[in-house]
PDB file of C-alpha atoms in Angstrom:
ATOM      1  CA  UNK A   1      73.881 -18.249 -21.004  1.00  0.00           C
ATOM      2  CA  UNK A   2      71.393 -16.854 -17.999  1.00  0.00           C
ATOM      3  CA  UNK A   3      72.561 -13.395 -16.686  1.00  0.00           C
ATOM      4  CA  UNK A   4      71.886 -15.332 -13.313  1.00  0.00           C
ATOM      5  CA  UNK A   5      74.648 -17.756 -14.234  1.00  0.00           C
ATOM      6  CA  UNK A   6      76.914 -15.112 -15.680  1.00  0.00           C
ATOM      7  CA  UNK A   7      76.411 -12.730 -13.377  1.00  0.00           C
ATOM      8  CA  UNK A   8      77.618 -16.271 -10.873  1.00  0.00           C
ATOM      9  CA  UNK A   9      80.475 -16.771 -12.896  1.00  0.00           C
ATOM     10  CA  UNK A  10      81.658 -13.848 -13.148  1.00  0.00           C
ATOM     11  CA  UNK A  11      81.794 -13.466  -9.094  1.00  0.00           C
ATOM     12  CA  UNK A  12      83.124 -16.216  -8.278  1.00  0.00           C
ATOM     13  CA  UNK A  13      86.156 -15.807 -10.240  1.00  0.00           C
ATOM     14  CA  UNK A  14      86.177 -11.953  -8.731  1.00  0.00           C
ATOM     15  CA  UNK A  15      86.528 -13.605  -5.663  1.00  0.00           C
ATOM     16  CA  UNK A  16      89.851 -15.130  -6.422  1.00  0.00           C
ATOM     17  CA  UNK A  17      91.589 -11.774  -6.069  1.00  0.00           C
ATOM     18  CA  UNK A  18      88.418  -9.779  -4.216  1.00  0.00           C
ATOM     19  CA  UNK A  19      86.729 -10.250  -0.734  1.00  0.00           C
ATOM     20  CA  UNK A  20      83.287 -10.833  -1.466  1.00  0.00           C
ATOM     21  CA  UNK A  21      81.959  -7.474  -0.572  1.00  0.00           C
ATOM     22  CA  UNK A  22      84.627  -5.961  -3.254  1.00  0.00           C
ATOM     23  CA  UNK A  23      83.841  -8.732  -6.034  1.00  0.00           C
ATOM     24  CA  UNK A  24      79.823  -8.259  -5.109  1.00  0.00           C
ATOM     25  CA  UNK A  25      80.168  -4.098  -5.720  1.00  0.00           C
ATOM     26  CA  UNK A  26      82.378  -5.099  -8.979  1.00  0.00           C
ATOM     27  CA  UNK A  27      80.247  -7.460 -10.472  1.00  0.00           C
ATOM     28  CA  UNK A  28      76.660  -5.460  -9.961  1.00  0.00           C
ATOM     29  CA  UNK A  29      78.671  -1.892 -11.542  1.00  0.00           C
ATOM     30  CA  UNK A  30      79.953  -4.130 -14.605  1.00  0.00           C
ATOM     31  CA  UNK A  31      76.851  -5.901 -15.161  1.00  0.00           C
ATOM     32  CA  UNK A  32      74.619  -2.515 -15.121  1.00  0.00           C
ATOM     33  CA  UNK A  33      76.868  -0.957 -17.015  1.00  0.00           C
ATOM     34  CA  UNK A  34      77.567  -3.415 -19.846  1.00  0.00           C
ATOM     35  CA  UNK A  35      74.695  -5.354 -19.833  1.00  0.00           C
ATOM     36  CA  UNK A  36      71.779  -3.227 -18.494  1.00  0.00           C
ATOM     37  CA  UNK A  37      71.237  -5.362 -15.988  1.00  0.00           C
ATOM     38  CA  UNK A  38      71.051  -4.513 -12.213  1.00  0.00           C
ATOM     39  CA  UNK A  39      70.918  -7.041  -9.359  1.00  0.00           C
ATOM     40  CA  UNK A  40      67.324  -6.313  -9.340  1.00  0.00           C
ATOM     41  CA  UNK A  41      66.769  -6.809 -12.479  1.00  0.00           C
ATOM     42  CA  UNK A  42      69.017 -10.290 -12.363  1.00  0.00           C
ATOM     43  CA  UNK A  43      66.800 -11.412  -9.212  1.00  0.00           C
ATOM     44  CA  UNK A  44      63.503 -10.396 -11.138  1.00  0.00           C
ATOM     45  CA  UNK A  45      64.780 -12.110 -14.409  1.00  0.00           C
ATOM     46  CA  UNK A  46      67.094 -15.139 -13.529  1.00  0.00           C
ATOM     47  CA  UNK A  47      66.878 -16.688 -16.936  1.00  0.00           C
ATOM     48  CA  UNK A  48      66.957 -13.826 -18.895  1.00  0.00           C
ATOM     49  CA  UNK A  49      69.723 -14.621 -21.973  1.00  0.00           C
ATOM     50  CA  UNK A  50      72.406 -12.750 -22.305  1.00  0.00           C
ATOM     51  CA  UNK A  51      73.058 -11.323 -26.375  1.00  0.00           C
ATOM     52  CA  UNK A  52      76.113 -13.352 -27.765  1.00  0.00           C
ATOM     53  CA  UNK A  53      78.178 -10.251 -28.185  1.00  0.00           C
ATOM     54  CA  UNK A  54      77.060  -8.683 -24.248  1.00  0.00           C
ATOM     55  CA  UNK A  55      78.664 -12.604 -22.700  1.00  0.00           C
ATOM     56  CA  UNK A  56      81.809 -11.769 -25.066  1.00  0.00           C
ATOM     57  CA  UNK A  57      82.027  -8.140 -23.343  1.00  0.00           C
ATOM     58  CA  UNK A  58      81.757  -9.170 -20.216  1.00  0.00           C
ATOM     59  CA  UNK A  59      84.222 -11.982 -20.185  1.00  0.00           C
ATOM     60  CA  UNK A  60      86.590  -9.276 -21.771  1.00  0.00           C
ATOM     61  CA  UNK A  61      85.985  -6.988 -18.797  1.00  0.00           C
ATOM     62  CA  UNK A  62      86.503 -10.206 -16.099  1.00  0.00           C
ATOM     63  CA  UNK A  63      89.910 -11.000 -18.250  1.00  0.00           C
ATOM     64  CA  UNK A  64      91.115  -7.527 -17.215  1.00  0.00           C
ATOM     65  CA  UNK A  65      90.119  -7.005 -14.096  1.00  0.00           C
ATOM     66  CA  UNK A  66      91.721 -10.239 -12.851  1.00  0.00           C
ATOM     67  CA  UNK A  67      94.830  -8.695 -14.140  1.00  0.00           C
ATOM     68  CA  UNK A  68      94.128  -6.101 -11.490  1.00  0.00           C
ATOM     69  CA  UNK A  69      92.990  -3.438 -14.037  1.00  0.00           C
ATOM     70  CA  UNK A  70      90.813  -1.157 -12.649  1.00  0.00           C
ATOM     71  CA  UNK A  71      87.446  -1.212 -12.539  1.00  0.00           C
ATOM     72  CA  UNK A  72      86.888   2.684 -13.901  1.00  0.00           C
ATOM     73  CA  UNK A  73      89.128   1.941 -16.854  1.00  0.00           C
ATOM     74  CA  UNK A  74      87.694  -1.520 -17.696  1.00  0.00           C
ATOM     75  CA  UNK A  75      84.482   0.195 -17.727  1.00  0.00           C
ATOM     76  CA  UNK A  76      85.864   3.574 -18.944  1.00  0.00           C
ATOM     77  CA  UNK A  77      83.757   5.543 -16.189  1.00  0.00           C
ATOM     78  CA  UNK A  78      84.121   7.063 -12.510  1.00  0.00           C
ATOM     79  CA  UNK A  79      81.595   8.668 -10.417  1.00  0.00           C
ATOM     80  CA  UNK A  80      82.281  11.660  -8.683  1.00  0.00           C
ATOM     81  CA  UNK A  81      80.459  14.171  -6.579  1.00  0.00           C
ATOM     82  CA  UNK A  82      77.263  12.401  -8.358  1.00  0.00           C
ATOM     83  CA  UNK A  83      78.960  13.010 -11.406  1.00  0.00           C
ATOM     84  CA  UNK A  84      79.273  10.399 -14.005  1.00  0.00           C
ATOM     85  CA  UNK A  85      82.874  11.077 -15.665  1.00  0.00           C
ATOM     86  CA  UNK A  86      84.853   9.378 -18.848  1.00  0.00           C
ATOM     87  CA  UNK A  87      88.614   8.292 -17.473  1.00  0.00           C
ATOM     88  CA  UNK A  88      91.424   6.320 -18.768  1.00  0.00           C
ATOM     89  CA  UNK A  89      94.951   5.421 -17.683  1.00  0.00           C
ATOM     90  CA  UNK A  90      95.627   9.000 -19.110  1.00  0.00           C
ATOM     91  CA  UNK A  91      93.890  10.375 -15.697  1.00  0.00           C
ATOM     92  CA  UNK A  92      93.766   9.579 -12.260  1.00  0.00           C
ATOM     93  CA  UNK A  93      90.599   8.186 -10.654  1.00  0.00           C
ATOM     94  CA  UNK A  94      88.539  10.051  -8.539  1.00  0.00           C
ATOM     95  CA  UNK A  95      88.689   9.632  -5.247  1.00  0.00           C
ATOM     96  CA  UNK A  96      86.027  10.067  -1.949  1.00  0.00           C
ATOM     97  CA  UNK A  97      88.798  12.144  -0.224  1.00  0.00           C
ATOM     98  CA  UNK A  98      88.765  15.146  -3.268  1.00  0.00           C
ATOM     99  CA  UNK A  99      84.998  14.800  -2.691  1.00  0.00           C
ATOM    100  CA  UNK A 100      85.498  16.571   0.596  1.00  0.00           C
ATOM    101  CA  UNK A 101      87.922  19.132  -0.299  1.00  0.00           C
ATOM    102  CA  UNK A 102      85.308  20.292  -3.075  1.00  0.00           C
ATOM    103  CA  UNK A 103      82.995  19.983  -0.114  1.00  0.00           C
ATOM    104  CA  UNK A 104      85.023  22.245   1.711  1.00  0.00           C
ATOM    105  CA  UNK A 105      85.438  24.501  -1.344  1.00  0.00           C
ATOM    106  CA  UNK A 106      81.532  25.094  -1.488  1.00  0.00           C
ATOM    107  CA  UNK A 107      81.119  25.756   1.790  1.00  0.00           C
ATOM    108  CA  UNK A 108      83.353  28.276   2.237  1.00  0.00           C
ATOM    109  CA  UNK A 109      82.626  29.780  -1.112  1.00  0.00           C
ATOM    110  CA  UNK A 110      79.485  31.582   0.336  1.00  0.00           C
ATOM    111  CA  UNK A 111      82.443  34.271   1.502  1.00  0.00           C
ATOM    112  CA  UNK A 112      82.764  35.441  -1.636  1.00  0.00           C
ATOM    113  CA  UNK A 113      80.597  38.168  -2.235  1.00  0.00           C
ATOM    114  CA  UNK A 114      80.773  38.405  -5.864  1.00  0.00           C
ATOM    115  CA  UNK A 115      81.087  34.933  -8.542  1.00  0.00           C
ATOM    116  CA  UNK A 116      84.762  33.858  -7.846  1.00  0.00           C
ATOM    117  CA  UNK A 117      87.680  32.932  -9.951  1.00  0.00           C
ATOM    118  CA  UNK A 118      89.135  29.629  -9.440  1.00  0.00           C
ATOM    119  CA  UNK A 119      92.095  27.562 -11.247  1.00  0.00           C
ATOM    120  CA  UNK A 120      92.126  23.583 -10.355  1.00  0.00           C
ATOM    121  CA  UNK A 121      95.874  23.242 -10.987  1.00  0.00           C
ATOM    122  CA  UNK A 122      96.370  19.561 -12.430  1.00  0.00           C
ATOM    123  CA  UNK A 123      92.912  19.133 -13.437  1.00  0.00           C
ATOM    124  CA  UNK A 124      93.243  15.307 -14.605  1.00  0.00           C
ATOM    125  CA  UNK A 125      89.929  14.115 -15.537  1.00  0.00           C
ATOM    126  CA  UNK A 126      88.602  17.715 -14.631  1.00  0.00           C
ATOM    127  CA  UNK A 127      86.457  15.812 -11.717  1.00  0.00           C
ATOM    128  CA  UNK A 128      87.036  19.247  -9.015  1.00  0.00           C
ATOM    129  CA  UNK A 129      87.015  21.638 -11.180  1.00  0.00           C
ATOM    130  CA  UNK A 130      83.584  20.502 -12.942  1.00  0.00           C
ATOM    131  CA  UNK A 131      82.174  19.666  -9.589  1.00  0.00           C
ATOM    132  CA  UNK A 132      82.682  23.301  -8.969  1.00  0.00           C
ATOM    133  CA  UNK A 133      81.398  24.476 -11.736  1.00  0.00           C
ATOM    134  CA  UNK A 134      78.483  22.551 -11.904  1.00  0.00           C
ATOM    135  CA  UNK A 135      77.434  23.809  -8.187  1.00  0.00           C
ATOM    136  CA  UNK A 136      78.863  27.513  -8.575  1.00  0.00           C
ATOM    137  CA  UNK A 137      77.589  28.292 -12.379  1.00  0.00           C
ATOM    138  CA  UNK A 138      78.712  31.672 -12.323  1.00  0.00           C
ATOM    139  CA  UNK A 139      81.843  31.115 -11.025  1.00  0.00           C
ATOM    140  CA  UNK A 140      84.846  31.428 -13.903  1.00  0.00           C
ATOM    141  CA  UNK A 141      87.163  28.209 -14.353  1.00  0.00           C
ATOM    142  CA  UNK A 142      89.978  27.822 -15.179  1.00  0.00           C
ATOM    143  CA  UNK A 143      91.681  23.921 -15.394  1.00  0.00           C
ATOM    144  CA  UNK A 144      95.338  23.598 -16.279  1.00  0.00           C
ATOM    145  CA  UNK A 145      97.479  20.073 -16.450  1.00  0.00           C
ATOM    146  CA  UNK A 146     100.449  19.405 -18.172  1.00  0.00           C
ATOM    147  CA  UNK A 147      99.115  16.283 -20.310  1.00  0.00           C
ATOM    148  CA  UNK A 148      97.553  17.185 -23.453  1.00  0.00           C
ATOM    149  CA  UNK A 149      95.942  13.670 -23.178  1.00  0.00           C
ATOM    150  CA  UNK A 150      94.755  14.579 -19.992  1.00  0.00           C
ATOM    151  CA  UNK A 151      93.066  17.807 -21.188  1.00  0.00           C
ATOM    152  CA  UNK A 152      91.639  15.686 -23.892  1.00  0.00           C
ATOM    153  CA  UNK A 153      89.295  13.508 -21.413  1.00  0.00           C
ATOM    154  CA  UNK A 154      88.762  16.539 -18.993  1.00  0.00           C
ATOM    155  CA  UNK A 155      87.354  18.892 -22.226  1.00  0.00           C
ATOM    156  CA  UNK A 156      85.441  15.708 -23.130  1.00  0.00           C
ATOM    157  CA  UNK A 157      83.832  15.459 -19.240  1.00  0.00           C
ATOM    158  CA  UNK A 158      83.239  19.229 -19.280  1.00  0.00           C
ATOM    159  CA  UNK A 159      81.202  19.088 -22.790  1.00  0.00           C
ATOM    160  CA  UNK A 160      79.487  16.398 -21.496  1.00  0.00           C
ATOM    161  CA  UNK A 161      78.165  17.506 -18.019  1.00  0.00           C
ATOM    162  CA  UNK A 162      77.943  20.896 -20.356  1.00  0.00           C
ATOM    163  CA  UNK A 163      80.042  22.967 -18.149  1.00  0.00           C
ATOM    164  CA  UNK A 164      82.191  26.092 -19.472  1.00  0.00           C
ATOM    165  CA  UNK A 165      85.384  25.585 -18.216  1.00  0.00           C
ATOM    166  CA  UNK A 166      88.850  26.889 -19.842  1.00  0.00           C
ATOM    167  CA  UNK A 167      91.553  24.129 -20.023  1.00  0.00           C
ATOM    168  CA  UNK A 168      95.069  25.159 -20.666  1.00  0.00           C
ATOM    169  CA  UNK A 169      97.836  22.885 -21.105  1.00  0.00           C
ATOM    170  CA  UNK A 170     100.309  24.588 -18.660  1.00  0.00           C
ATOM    171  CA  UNK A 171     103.375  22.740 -16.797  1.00  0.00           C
ATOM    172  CA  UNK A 172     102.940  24.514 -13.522  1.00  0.00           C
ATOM    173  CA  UNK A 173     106.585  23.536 -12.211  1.00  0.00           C
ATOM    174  CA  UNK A 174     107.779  26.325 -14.952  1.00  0.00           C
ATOM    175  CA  UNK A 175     107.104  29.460 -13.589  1.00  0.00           C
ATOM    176  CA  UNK A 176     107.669  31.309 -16.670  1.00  0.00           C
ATOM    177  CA  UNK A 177     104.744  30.077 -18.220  1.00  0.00           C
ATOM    178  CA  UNK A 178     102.528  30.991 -15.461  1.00  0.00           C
ATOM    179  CA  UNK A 179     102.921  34.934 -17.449  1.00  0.00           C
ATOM    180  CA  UNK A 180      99.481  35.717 -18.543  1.00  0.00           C
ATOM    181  CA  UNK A 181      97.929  34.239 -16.047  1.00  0.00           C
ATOM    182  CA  UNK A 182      95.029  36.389 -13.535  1.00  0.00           C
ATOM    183  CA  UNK A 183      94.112  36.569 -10.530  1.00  0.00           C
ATOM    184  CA  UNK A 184      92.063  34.290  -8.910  1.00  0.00           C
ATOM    185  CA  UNK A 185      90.159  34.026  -5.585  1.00  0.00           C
ATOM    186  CA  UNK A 186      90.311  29.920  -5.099  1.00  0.00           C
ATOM    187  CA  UNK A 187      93.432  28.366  -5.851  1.00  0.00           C
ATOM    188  CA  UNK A 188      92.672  24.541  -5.915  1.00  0.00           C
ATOM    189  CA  UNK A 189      94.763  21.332  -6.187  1.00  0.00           C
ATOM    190  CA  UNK A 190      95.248  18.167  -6.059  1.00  0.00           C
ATOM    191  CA  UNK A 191      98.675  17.536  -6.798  1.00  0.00           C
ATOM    192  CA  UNK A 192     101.262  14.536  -7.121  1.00  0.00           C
ATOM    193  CA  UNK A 193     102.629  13.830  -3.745  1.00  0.00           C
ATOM    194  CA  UNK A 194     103.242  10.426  -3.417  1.00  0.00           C
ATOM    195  CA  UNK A 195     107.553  10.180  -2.825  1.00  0.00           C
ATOM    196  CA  UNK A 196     108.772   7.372  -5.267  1.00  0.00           C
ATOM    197  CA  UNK A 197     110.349   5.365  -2.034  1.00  0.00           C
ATOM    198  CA  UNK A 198     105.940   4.729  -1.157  1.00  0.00           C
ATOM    199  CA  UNK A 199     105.277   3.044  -4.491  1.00  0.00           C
ATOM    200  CA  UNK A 200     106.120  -0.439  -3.541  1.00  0.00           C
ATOM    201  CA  UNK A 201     103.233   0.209  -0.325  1.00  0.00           C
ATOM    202  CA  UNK A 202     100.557   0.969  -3.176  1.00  0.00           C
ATOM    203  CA  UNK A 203      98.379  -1.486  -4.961  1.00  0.00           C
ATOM    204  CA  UNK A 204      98.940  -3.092  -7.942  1.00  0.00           C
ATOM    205  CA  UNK A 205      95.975  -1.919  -9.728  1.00  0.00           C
ATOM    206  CA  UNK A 206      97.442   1.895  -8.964  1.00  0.00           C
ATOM    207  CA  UNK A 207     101.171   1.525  -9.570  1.00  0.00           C
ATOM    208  CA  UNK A 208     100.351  -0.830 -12.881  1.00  0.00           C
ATOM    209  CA  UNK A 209      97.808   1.284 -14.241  1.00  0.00           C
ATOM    210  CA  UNK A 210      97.890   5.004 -13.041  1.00  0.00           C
ATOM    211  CA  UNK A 211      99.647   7.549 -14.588  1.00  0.00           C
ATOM    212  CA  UNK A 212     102.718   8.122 -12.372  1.00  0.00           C
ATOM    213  CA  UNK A 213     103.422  11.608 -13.501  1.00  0.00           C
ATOM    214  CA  UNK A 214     100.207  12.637 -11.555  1.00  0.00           C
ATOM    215  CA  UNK A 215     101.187  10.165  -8.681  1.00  0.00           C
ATOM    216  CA  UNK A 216     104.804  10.564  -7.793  1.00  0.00           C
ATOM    217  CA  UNK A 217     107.642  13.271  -6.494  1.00  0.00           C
ATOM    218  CA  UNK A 218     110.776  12.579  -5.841  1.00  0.00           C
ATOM    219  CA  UNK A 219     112.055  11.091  -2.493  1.00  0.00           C
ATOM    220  CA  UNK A 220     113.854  14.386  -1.667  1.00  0.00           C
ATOM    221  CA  UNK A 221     111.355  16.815  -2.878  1.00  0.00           C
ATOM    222  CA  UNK A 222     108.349  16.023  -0.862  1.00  0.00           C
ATOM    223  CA  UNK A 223     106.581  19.534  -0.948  1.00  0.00           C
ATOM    224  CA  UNK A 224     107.891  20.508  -4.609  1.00  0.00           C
ATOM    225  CA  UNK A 225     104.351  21.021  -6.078  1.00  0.00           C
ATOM    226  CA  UNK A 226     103.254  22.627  -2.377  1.00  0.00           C
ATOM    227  CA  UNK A 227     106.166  25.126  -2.537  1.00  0.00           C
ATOM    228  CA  UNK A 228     104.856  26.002  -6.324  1.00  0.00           C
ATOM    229  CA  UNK A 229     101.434  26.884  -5.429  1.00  0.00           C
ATOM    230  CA  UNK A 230     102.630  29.004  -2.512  1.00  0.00           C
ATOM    231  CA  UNK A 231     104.864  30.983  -4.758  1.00  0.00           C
ATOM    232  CA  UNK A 232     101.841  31.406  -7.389  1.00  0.00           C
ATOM    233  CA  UNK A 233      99.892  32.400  -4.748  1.00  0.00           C
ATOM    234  CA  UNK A 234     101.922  34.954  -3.766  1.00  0.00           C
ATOM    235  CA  UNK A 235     101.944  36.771  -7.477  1.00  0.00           C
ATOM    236  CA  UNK A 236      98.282  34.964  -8.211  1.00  0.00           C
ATOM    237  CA  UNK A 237      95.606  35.058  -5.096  1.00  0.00           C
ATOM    238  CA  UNK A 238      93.307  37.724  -4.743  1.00  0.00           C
ATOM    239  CA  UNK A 239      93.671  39.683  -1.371  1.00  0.00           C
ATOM    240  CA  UNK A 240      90.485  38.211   0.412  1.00  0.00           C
ATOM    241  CA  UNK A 241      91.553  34.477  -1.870  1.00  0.00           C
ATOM    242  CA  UNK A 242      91.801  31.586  -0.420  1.00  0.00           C
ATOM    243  CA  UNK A 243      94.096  28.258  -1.507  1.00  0.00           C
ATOM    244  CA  UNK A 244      92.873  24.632  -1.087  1.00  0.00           C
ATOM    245  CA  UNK A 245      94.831  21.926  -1.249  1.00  0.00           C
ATOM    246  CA  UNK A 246      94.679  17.773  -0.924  1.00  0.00           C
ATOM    247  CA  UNK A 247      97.879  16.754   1.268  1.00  0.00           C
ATOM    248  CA  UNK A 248      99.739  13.558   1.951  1.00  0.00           C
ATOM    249  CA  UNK A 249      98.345  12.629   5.297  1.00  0.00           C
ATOM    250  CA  UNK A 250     102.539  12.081   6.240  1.00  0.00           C
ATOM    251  CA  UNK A 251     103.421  15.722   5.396  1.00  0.00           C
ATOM    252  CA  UNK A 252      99.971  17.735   6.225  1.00  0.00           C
ATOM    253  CA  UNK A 253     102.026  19.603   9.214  1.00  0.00           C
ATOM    254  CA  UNK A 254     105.351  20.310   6.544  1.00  0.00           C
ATOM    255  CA  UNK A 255     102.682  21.955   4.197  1.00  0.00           C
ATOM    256  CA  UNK A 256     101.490  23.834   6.839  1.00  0.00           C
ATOM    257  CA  UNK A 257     104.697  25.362   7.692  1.00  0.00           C
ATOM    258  CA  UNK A 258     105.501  25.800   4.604  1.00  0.00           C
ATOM    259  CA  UNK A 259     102.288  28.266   3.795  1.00  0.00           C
ATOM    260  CA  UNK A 260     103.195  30.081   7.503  1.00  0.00           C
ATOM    261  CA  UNK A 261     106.216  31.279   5.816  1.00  0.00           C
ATOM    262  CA  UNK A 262     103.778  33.414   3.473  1.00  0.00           C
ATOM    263  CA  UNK A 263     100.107  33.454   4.464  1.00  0.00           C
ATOM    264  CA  UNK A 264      98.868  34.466   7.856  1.00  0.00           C
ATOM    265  CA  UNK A 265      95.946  31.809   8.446  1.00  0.00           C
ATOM    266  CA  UNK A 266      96.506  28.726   7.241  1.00  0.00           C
ATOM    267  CA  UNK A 267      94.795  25.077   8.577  1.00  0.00           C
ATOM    268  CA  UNK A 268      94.978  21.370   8.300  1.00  0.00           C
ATOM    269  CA  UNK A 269      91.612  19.809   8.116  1.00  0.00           C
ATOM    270  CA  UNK A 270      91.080  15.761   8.739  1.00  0.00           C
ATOM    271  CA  UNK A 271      88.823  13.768   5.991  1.00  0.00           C
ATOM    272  CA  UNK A 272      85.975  11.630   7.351  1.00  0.00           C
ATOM    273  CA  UNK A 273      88.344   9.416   8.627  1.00  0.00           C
ATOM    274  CA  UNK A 274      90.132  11.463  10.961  1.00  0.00           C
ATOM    275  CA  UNK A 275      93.501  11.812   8.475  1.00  0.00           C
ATOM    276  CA  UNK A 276      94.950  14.848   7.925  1.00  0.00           C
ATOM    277  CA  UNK A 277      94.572  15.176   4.123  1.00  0.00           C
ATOM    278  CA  UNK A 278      93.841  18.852   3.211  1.00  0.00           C
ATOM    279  CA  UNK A 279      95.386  22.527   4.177  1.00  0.00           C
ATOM    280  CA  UNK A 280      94.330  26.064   3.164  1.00  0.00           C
ATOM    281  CA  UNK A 281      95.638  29.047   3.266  1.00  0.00           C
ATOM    282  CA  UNK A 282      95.286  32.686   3.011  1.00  0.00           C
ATOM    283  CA  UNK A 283      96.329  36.052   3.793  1.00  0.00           C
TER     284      UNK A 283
END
């Protein structure tokens, strides 16, 4: 078969489940990724065959994403921060919205006078803190998570982007094995804070396929990983440190009051599109 009437085929059917901008942005990342082939290329090159085994791929990748799979674990791959990452359904997928709080990160990093210490406390595919790594080389990080698997495709992003990074399999609701632990100057996180009672709002393709531990708190315990990292920061934050977090747009304020109990300046900042999705805090 023509990649011009695969690459047809395999939109149209994306289309049953897709609006045609989605299925369009779908089929062109599938189709450069598996087959080599970008729309350019299948404009330039219309009747170019397709390899026997490349058809069989790519009808493997349609089967699953009509199931709703996602896209970044069909293909194995996210993009972050201009960062090309390995996940699976042992991660979480990057989003645009952590892009910003790194971007916030960065730009307030110039404080620091000296290379600062940061932890990224539940590091998933380590997409923040190898994004801040990658733009701060001599800053020291430090990536913790609770899923061994987890740490598994995090070390493998971090070897490939060849960052040094320290990953530590840590479950940070267990204060006791925070012991050992330093001091750092950025305190980082993007952690579960989706209550259970929300799941039935999400999409398919998240609540099917994303790992729910890094998704989901309980319907009573809202702020449960937000009341953790204000307690670490209280033993764990350097005096001029700063902590950044990623915030259910729902309970931004709560998480704000909650660091006012502790930490003298503390903000909510909006995302791009005006939500209230990140708060930081410090002394």
């Amino acid at each position: 078969m023509t990649v011009h009437k695969q690459y047809r085929y395999f939109l149209d059917k994306l289309q049953a489940i897709f609006t045609t901008r989605e299925a369009t942005v779908i089929t062109d990342w599938v189709f450069e990724s598996i087959a080599g082939c970008t729309r350019f290329n299948t404009i330039r090159n219309p009747e170019q065959v397709l390899p026997v085994e490349t058809i069989e791929h790519l009808n493997r990748a349609l089967n699953a994403l009509l199931q709703h799979k996602p896209v970044q674990y069909v293909l194995g791959e996210a993009w972050f921060y201009k960062m090309k990452l390995k996940v699976n359904e042992h991660v979480l997928i990057p989003r645009p919205e952590t892009e910003e709080l790194v971007e916030l990160v960065l730009t307030e990093a110039a404080n620091f006078k000296n290379a600062p210490s940061i932890i990224d406390i539940g590091t998933g595919s380590g997409c923040i803190a190898i994004a801040l790594k990658t733009n701060m080389p001599t800053a020291f990080v430090t990536a913790i998570d609770v899923s061994e698997y987890a740490l598994l495709v995090a070390g493998e992003n971090a070897a490939n982007l060849k960052t040094n990074i320290q990953f530590l399999i840590i479950d940070f609701l267990d204060e006791p094995q925070w012991v050992g632990l330093p001091m750092f100057d950025i305190i980082i996180s993007n952690p579960p804070y989706i209550p259970l009672n929300e799941k039935e709002k999400l999409d398919i393709n998240v609540t099917a396929y994303e790992p729910h531990q890094a998704l989901f708190v309980p319907d009573n315990l809202p702020l449960l990983f937000y009341k953790k990292i204000a307690d670490f920061g209280k033993t764990n934050l350097t005096k001029n440190g700063k902590i950044f977090m990623e915030t259910h747009e729902n309970f931004a304020k709560e998480t704000k009051a909650l660091f006012e109990e502790n930490y003298s300046r503390v903000e909510i900042k909006k995302d791009i599109f005006g939500k209230e999705r990140m708060v930081t805090a410090a002394y």
